[in-house]
Coordinates of C-alpha atoms and ligand atoms in Angstrom, one line a residue:
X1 CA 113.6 111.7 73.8
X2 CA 111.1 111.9 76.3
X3 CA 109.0 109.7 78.7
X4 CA 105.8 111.4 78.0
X5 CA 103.2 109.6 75.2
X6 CA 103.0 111.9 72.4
X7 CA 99.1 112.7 71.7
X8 CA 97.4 113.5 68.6
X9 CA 93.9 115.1 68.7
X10 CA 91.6 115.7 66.3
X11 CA 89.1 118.7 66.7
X12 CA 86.3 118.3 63.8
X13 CA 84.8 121.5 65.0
X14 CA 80.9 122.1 63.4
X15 CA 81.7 119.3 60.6
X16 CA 80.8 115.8 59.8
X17 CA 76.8 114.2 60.3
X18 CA 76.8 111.3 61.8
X19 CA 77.2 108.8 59.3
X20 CA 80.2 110.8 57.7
X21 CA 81.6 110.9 61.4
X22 CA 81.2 107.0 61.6
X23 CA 83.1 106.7 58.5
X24 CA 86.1 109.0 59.2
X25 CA 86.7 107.6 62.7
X26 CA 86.3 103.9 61.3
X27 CA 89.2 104.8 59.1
X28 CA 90.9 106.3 61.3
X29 CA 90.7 103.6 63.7
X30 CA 92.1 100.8 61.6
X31 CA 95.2 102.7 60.6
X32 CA 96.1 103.2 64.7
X33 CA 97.7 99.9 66.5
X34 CA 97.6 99.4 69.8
X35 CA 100.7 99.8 71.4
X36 CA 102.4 102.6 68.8
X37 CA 103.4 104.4 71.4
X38 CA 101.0 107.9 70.4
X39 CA 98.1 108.0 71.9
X40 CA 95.0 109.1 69.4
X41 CA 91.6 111.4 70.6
X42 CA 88.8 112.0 68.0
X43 CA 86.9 115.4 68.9
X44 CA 83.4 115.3 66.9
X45 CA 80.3 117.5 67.0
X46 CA 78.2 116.3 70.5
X47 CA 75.5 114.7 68.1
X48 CA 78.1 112.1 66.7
X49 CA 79.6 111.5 70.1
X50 CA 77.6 108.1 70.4
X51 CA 78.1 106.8 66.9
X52 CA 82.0 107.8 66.6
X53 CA 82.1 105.7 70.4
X54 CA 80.9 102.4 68.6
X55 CA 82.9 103.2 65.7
X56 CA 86.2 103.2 67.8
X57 CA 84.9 100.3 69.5
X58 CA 87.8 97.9 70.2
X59 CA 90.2 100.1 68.9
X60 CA 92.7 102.5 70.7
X61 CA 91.4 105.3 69.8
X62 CA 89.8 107.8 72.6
X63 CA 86.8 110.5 72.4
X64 CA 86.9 113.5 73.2
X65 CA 84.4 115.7 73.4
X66 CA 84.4 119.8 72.1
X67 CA 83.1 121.5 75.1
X68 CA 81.2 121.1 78.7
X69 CA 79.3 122.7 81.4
X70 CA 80.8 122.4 85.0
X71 CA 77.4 121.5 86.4
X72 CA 76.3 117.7 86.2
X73 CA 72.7 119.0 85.3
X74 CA 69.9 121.1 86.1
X75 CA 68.5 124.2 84.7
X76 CA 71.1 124.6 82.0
X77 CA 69.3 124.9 79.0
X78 CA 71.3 123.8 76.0
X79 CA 74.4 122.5 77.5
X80 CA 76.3 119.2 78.1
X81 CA 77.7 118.0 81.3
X82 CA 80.9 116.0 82.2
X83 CA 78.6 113.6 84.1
X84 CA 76.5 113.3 80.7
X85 CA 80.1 113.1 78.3
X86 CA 81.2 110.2 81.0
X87 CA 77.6 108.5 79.8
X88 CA 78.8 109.0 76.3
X89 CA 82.4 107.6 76.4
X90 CA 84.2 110.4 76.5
X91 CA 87.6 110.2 78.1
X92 CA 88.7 113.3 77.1
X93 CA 87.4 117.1 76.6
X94 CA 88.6 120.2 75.0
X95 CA 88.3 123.3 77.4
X96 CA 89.0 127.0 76.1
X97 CA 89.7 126.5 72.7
X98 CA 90.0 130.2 71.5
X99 CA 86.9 130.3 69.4
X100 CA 84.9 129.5 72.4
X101 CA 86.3 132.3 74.4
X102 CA 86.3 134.6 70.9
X103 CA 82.5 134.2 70.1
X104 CA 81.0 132.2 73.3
X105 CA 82.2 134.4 75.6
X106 CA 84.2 131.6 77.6
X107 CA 85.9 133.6 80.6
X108 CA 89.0 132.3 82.3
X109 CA 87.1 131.5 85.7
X110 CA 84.5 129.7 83.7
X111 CA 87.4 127.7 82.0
X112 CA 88.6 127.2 85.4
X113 CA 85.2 125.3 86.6
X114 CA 85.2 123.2 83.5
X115 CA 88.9 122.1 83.9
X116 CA 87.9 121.2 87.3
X117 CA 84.8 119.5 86.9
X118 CA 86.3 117.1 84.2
X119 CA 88.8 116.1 86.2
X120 CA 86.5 115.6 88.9
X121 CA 84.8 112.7 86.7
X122 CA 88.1 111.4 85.2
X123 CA 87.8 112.9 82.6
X124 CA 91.6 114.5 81.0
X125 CA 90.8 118.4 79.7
X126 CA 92.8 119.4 77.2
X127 CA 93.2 123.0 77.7
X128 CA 93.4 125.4 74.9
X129 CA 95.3 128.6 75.4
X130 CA 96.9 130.7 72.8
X131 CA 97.2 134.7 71.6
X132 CA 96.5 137.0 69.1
X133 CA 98.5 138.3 66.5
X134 CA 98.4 141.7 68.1
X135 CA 99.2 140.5 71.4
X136 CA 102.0 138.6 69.5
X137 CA 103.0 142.0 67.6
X138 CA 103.0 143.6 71.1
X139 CA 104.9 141.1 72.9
X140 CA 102.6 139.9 75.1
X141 CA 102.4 136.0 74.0
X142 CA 103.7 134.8 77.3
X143 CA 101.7 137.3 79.4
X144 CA 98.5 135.6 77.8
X145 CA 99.9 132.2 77.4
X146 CA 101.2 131.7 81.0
X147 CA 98.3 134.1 82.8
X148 CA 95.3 131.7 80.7
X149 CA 97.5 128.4 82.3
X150 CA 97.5 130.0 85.6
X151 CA 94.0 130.9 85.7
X152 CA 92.9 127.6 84.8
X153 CA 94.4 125.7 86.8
X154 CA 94.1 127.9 90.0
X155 CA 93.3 126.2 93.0
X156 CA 94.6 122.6 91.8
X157 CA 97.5 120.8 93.0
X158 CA 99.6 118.6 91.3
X159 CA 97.9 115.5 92.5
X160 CA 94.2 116.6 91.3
X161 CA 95.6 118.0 87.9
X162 CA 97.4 115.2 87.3
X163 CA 96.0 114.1 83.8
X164 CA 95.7 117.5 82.5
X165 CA 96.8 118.3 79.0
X166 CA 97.6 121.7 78.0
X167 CA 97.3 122.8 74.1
X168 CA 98.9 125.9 72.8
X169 CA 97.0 127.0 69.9
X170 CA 98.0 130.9 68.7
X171 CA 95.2 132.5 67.6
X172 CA 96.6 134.2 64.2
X173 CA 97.7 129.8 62.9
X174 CA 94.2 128.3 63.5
X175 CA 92.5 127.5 60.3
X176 CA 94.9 129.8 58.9
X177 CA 97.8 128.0 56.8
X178 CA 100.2 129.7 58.9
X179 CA 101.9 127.7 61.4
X180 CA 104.8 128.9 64.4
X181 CA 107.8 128.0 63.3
X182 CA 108.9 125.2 65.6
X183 CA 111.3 127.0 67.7
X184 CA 109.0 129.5 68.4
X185 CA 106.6 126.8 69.4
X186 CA 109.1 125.3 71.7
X187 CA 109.7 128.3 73.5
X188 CA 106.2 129.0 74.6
X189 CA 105.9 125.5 75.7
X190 CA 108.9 125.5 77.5
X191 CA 107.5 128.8 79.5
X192 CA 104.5 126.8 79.9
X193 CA 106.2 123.9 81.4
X194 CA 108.3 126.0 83.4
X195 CA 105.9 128.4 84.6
X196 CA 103.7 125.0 85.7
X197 CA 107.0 123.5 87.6
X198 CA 106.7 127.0 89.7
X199 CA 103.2 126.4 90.4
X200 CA 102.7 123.1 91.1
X201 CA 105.6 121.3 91.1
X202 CA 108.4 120.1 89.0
X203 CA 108.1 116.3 88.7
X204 CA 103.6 117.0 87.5
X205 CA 105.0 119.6 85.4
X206 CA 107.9 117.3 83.4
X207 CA 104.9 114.6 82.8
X208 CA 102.1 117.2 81.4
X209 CA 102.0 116.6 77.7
X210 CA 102.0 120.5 75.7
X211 CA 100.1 119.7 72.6
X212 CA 101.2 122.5 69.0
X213 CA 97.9 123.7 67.3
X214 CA 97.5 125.5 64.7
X215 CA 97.7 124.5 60.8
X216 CA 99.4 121.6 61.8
X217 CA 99.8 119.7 58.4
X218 CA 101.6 116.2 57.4
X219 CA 103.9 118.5 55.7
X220 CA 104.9 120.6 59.2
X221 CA 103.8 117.6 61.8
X222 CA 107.9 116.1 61.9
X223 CA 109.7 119.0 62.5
X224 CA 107.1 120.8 65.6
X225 CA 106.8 117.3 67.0
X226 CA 111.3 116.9 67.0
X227 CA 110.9 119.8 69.4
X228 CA 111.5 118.8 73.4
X229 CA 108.8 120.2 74.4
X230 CA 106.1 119.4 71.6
X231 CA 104.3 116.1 72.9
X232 CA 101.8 116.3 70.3
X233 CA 99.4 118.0 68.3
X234 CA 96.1 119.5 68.5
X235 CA 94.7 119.1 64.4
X236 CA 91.8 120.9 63.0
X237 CA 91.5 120.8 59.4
X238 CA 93.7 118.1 59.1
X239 CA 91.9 115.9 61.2
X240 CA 88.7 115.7 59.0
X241 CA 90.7 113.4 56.2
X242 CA 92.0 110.5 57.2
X243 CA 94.1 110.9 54.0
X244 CA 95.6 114.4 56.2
X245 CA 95.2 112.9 59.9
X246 CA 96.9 109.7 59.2
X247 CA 100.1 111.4 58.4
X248 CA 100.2 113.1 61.6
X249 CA 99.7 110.4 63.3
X250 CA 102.4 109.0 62.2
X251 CA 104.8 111.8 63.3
X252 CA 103.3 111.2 67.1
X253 CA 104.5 107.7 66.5
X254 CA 107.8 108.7 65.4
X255 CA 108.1 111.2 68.0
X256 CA 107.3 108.5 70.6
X257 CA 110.3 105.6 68.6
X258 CA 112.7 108.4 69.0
Ligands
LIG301 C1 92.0 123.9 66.1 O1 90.9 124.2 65.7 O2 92.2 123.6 67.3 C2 93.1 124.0 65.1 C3 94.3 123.9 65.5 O3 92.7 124.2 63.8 P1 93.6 124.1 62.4 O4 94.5 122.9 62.6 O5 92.7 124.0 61.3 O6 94.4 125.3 62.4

């Protein structure tokens, strides 16, 4: 169906000590071969970062980490750097996931330093972008959607954003049971791609893999990831049983045998 690897990401969010983070990505990690096809990111709290990397040990499993600074280090009191997740084994980060920007404050130029900075170190951001329900109810979804891919990316060609992943997570289906229905989903990804082919580039824009969030389930996980334009998916609750997580997981694999 398509040459991209699908990817499936789990985002534990504020869950999970350390030795119940050990445990989930332990199980996790046995279940995923090498070779499927999918690729596989575990996103635990900064605390279990270190642990979770010597559980996936030998497996093909990556880390990812929730969130970063743009600066390597200095005077920044509280934060985490991408020079300091590269120490940790992090290969991957999540940038502007919408409860960051809804309670932290994250700004679109701020998301812009942070996209930039990972890739700086190697390290792929997977960028979060998404609406509200009332910007949905309004009409606005690809105003927001497109403007937040633009911003962040501003300034990067092709060649420097070439590992990038982009996430589309509306607002109104995280943590909320309610999912897009897949169609819907494919047509904000396909803006998406589309609108990144006009800025950068078609032949980058074809290869970036557009990840669904949002109540993604095992029940929903087949029919968003049969869409063209669904390489994967971005998994909250789900991802914090392996029971849940594995399922999905094996949808990516699908996706990619198809
Ligand atoms: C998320 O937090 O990125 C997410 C998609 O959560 P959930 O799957 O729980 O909706």
């Amino acid at each position: 169906m398509s040459t991209r690897t699908p990817l499936i990401a789990g985002n534990w969010k504020l869950h999970n000590t350390v030795a119940e983070s050990r445990a989930l990505a332990g199980a996790i990690a046995a279940h995923v071969r090498d070779g499927s096809g999918c690729d596989v990111v575990l996103g635990p709290v900064a605390t279990s970062l270190t642990a979770v990397k010597q559980a996936l040990d030998g497996s093909a499993v990556g880390l990812s980490a929730q969130n970063t600074h743009w600066e390597d280090s200095g005077a920044w009191t509280g934060e985490l750097s991408p020079a300091l997740l590269l120490d940790a084994g992090c290969g991957y980060c999540f940038i502007g996931h919408s409860e960051r920007r809804q309670f932290f404050g994250e700004t679109d130029a701020g998301v812009r330093k942070k996209v930039a900075a990972l890739l700086a170190h190697e390290i792929v951001p997977i960028l979060c972008v998404g609406e509200s329900l009332e910007q949905r109810e309004a009409g606005q979804t690809l105003d927001v959607v497109l403007g937040q891919v633009e911003a962040a990316t501003e300034g990067l060609d092709a060649g420097a954003l070439a590992p990038l992943v982009v996430a589309y997570e509306p607002i109104w289906a995280i943590g909320t049971g309610r999912t897009a229905k897949a169609e819907d989903a494919q047509d904000v990804h396909g803006a998406i791609r589309g609108h990144l082919s006009e800025l950068k580039g078609k032949s980058w824009a074809d290869s970036v893999r557009l990840l669904y969030g949002g109540s993604v389930k095992p029940n929903n996980a087949d029919e968003l990831l049969s869409q063209p334009d669904v390489d994967g998916a971005l998994v909250g609750g789900a991802s914090l049983s392996a029971d849940n997580f594995i399922p999905i997981i094996d949808a990516g694999v699908r996706r990619a045998e198809s």
